[in-house]
mmCIF file of C-alpha atoms in Angstrom:
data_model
loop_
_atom_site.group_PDB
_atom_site.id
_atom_site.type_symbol
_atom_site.label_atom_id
_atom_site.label_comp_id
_atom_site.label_asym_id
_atom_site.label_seq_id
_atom_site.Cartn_x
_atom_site.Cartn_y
_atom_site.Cartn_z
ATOM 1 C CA UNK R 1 -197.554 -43.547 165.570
ATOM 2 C CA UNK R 2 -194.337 -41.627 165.137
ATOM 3 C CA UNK R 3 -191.593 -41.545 162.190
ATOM 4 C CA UNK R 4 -188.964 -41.179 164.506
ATOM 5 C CA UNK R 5 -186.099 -38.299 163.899
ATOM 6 C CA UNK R 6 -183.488 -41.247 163.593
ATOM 7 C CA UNK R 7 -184.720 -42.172 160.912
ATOM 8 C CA UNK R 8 -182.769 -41.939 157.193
ATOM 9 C CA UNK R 9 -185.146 -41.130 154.452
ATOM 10 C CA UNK R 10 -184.074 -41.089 150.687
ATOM 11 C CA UNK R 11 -185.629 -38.841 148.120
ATOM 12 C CA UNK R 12 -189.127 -39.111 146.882
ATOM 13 C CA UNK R 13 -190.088 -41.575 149.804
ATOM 14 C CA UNK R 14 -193.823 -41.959 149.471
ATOM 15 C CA UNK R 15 -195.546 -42.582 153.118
ATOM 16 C CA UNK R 16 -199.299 -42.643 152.528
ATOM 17 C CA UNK R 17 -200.750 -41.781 156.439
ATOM 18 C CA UNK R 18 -197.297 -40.398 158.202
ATOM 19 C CA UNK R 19 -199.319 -40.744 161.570
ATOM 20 C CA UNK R 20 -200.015 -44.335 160.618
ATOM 21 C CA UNK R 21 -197.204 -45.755 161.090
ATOM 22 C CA UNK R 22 -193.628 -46.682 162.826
ATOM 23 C CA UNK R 23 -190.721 -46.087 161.906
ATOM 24 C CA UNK R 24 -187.476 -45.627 163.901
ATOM 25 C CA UNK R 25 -184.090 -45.956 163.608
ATOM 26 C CA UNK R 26 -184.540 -47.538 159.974
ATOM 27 C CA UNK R 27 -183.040 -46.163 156.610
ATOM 28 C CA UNK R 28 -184.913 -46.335 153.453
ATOM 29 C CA UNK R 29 -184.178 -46.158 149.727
ATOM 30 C CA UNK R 30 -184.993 -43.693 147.157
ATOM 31 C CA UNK R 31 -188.819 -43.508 145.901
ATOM 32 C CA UNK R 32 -189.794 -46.771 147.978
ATOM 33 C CA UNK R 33 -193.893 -46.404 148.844
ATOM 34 C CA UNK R 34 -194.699 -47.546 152.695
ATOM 35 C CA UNK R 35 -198.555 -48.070 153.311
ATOM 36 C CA UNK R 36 -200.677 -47.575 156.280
ATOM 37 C CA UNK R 37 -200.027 -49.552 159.726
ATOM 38 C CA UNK R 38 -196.175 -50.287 158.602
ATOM 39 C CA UNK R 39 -193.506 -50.661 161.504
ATOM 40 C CA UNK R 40 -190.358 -50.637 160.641
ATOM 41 C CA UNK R 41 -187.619 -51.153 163.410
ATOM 42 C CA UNK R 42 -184.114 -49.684 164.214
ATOM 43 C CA UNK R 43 -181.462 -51.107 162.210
ATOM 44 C CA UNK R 44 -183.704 -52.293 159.490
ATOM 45 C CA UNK R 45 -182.864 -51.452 155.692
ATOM 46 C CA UNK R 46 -185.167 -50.751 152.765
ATOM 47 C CA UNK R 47 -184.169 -50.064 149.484
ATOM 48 C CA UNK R 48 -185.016 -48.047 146.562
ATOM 49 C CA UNK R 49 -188.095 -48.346 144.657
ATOM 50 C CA UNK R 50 -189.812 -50.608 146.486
ATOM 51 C CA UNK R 51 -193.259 -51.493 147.736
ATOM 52 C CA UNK R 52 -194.313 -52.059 151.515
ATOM 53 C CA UNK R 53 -197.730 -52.481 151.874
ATOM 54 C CA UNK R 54 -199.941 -52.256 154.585
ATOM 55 C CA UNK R 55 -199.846 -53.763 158.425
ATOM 56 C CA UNK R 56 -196.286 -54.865 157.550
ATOM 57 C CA UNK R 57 -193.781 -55.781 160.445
ATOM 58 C CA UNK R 58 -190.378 -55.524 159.338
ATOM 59 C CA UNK R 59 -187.855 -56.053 162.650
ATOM 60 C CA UNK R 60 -184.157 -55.223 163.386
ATOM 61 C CA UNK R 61 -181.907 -57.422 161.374
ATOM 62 C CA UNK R 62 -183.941 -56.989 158.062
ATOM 63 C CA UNK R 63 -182.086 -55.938 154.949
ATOM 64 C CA UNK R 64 -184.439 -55.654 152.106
ATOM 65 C CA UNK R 65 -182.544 -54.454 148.189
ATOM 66 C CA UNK R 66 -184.093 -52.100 145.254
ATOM 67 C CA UNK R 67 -187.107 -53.207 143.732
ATOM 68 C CA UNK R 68 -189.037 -55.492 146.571
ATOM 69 C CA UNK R 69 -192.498 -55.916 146.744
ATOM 70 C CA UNK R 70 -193.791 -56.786 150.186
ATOM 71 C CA UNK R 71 -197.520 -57.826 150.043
ATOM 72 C CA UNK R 72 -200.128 -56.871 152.950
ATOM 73 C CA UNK R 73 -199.827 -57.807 156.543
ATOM 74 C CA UNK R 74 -195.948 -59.687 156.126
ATOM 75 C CA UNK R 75 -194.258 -60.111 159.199
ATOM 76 C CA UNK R 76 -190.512 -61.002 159.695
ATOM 77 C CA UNK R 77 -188.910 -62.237 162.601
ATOM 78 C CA UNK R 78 -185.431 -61.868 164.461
ATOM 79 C CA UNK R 79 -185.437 -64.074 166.967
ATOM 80 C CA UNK R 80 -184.922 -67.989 166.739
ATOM 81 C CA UNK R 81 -185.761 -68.862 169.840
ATOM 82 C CA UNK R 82 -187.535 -65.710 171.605
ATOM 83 C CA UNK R 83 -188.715 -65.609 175.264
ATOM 84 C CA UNK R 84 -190.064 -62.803 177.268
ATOM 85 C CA UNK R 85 -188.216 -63.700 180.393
ATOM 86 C CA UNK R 86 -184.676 -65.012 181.297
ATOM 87 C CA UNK R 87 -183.741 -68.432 182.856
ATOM 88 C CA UNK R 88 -183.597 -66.370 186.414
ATOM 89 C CA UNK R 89 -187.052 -64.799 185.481
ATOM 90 C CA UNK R 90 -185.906 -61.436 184.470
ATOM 91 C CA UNK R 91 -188.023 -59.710 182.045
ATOM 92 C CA UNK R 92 -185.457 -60.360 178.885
ATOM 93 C CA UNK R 93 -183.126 -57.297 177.947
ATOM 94 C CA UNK R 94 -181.573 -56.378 174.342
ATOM 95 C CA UNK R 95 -178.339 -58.296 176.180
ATOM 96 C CA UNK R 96 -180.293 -61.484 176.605
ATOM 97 C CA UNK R 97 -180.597 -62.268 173.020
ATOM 98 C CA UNK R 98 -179.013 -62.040 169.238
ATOM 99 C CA UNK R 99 -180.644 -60.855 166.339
ATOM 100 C CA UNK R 100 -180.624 -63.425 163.513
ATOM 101 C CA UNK R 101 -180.255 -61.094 160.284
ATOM 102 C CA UNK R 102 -182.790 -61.552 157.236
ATOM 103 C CA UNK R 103 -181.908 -60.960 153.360
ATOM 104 C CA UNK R 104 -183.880 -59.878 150.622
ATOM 105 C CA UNK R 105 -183.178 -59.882 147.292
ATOM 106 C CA UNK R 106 -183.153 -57.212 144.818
ATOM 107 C CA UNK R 107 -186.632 -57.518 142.596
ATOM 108 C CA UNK R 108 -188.052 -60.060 145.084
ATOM 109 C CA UNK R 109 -191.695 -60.391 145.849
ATOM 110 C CA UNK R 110 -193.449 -61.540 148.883
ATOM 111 C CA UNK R 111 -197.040 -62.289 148.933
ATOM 112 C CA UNK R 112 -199.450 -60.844 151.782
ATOM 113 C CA UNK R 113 -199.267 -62.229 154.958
ATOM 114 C CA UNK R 114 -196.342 -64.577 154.454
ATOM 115 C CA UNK R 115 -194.602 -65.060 157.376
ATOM 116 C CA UNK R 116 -190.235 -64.597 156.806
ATOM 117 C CA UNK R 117 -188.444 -66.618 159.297
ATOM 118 C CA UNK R 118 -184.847 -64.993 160.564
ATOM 119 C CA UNK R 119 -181.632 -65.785 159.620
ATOM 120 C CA UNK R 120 -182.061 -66.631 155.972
ATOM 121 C CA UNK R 121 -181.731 -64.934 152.427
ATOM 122 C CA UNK R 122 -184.437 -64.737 149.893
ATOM 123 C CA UNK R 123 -182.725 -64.350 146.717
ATOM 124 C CA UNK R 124 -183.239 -61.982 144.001
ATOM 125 C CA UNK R 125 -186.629 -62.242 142.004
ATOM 126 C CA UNK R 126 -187.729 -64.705 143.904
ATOM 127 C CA UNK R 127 -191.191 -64.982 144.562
ATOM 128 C CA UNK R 128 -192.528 -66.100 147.902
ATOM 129 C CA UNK R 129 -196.616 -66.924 147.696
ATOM 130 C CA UNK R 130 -199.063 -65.812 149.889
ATOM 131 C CA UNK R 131 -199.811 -66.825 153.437
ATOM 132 C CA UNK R 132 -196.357 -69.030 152.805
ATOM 133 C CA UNK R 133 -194.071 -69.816 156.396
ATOM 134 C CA UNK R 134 -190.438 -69.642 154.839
ATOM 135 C CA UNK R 135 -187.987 -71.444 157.167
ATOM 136 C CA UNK R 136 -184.511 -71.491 154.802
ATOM 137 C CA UNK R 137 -183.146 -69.885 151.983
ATOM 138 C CA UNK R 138 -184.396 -69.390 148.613
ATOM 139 C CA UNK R 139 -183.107 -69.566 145.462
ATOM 140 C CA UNK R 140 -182.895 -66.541 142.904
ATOM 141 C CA UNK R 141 -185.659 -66.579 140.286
ATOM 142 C CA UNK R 142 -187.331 -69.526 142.137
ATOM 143 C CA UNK R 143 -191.148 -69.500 143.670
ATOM 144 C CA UNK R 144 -192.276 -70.811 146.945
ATOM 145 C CA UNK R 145 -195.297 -71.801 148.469
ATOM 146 C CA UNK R 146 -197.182 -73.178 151.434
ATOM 147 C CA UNK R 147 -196.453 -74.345 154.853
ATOM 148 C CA UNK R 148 -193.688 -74.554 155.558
ATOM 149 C CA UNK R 149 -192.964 -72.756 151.991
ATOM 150 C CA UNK R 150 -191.349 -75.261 149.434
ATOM 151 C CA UNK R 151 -190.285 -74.512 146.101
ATOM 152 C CA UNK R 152 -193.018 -75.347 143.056
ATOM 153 C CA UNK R 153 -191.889 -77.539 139.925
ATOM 154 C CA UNK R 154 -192.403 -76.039 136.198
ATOM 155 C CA UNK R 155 -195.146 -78.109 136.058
ATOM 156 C CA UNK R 156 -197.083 -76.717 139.207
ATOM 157 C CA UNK R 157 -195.923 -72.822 138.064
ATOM 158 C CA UNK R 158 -197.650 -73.918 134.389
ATOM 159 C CA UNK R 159 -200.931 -74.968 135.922
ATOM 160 C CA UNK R 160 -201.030 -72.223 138.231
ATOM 161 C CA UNK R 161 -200.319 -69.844 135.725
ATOM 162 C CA UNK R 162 -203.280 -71.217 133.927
ATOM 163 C CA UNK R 163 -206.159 -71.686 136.392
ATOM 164 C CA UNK R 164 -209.260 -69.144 135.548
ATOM 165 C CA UNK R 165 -209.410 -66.473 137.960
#
């Protein structure tokens, strides 16, 4: 898999198997890690100092800020309502469809294999659980979980904070 001449890289970028992964047409941030099996599309931004782990799909339309931690195997989409074909049964073109742009916040972290639906903002520090489906926005500071991924009371943070491991 190629790292495509398009694409902007900042200083100290840290790419752990360069022929292990995709990236093209993307621009990313200053000392930010990328693991193995990572595709990152055209138009996508990462930001400084952050973390994107391994088997990670991050699509067109993805903005991700400084300090983000993206967990194993987290996929984004860009596409509310995607089809391969068009009414007229063309095989769908880049002209058939819009891309539905996806926020980040700065110090966020998303849990492996959560699964970020387009067209909404995840604010800064959030913290989005594992294996969560997030379908709207989410507050800064606040943590989600589940399916589809809902925000967790005090009380629910508490216990889980507390469970043995």
């Amino acid at each position: 898999m190629p790292i495509s001449k398009d694409v902007r890289l900042g200083t100290d970028v840290k790419i752990f198997h360069l022929e292990l992964v995709n990236l093209y047409g993307c621009a990313i941030g200053d000392e930010t890690k990328i693991g193995t099996f990572v595709e990152i599309q055209s138009g996508a931004k990462i930001g400084s100092r952050c973390k994107i782990s391994s088997h990670t799909f991050i699509c067109e339309g993805v903005t991700i800020e400084d300090g983000v931690f993206i967990g194993h195997g987290v996929m984004f989409t860009n596409d509310k309502y995607p089809k391969a074909t068009t009414a007229d049964g063309r095989l769908q073109g880049s002209a058939d469809w819009a891309v539905e742009p996806t926020r980040v916040g700065a110090r966020a972290s998303i849990g492996s294999n959560a699964t970020i639906l387009c067209g909404i903002t995840i604010g800064p520090g959030a913290m989005i659980g594992a294996g969560a489906v997030v379908t709207r926005d989410v507050p800064a500071g606040a943590i989600v979980a589940g399916v589809p991924a809902r925000t967790m009371s005090l009380a629910e943070n508490i216990r889980s904070a507390a469970a043995p491991t």
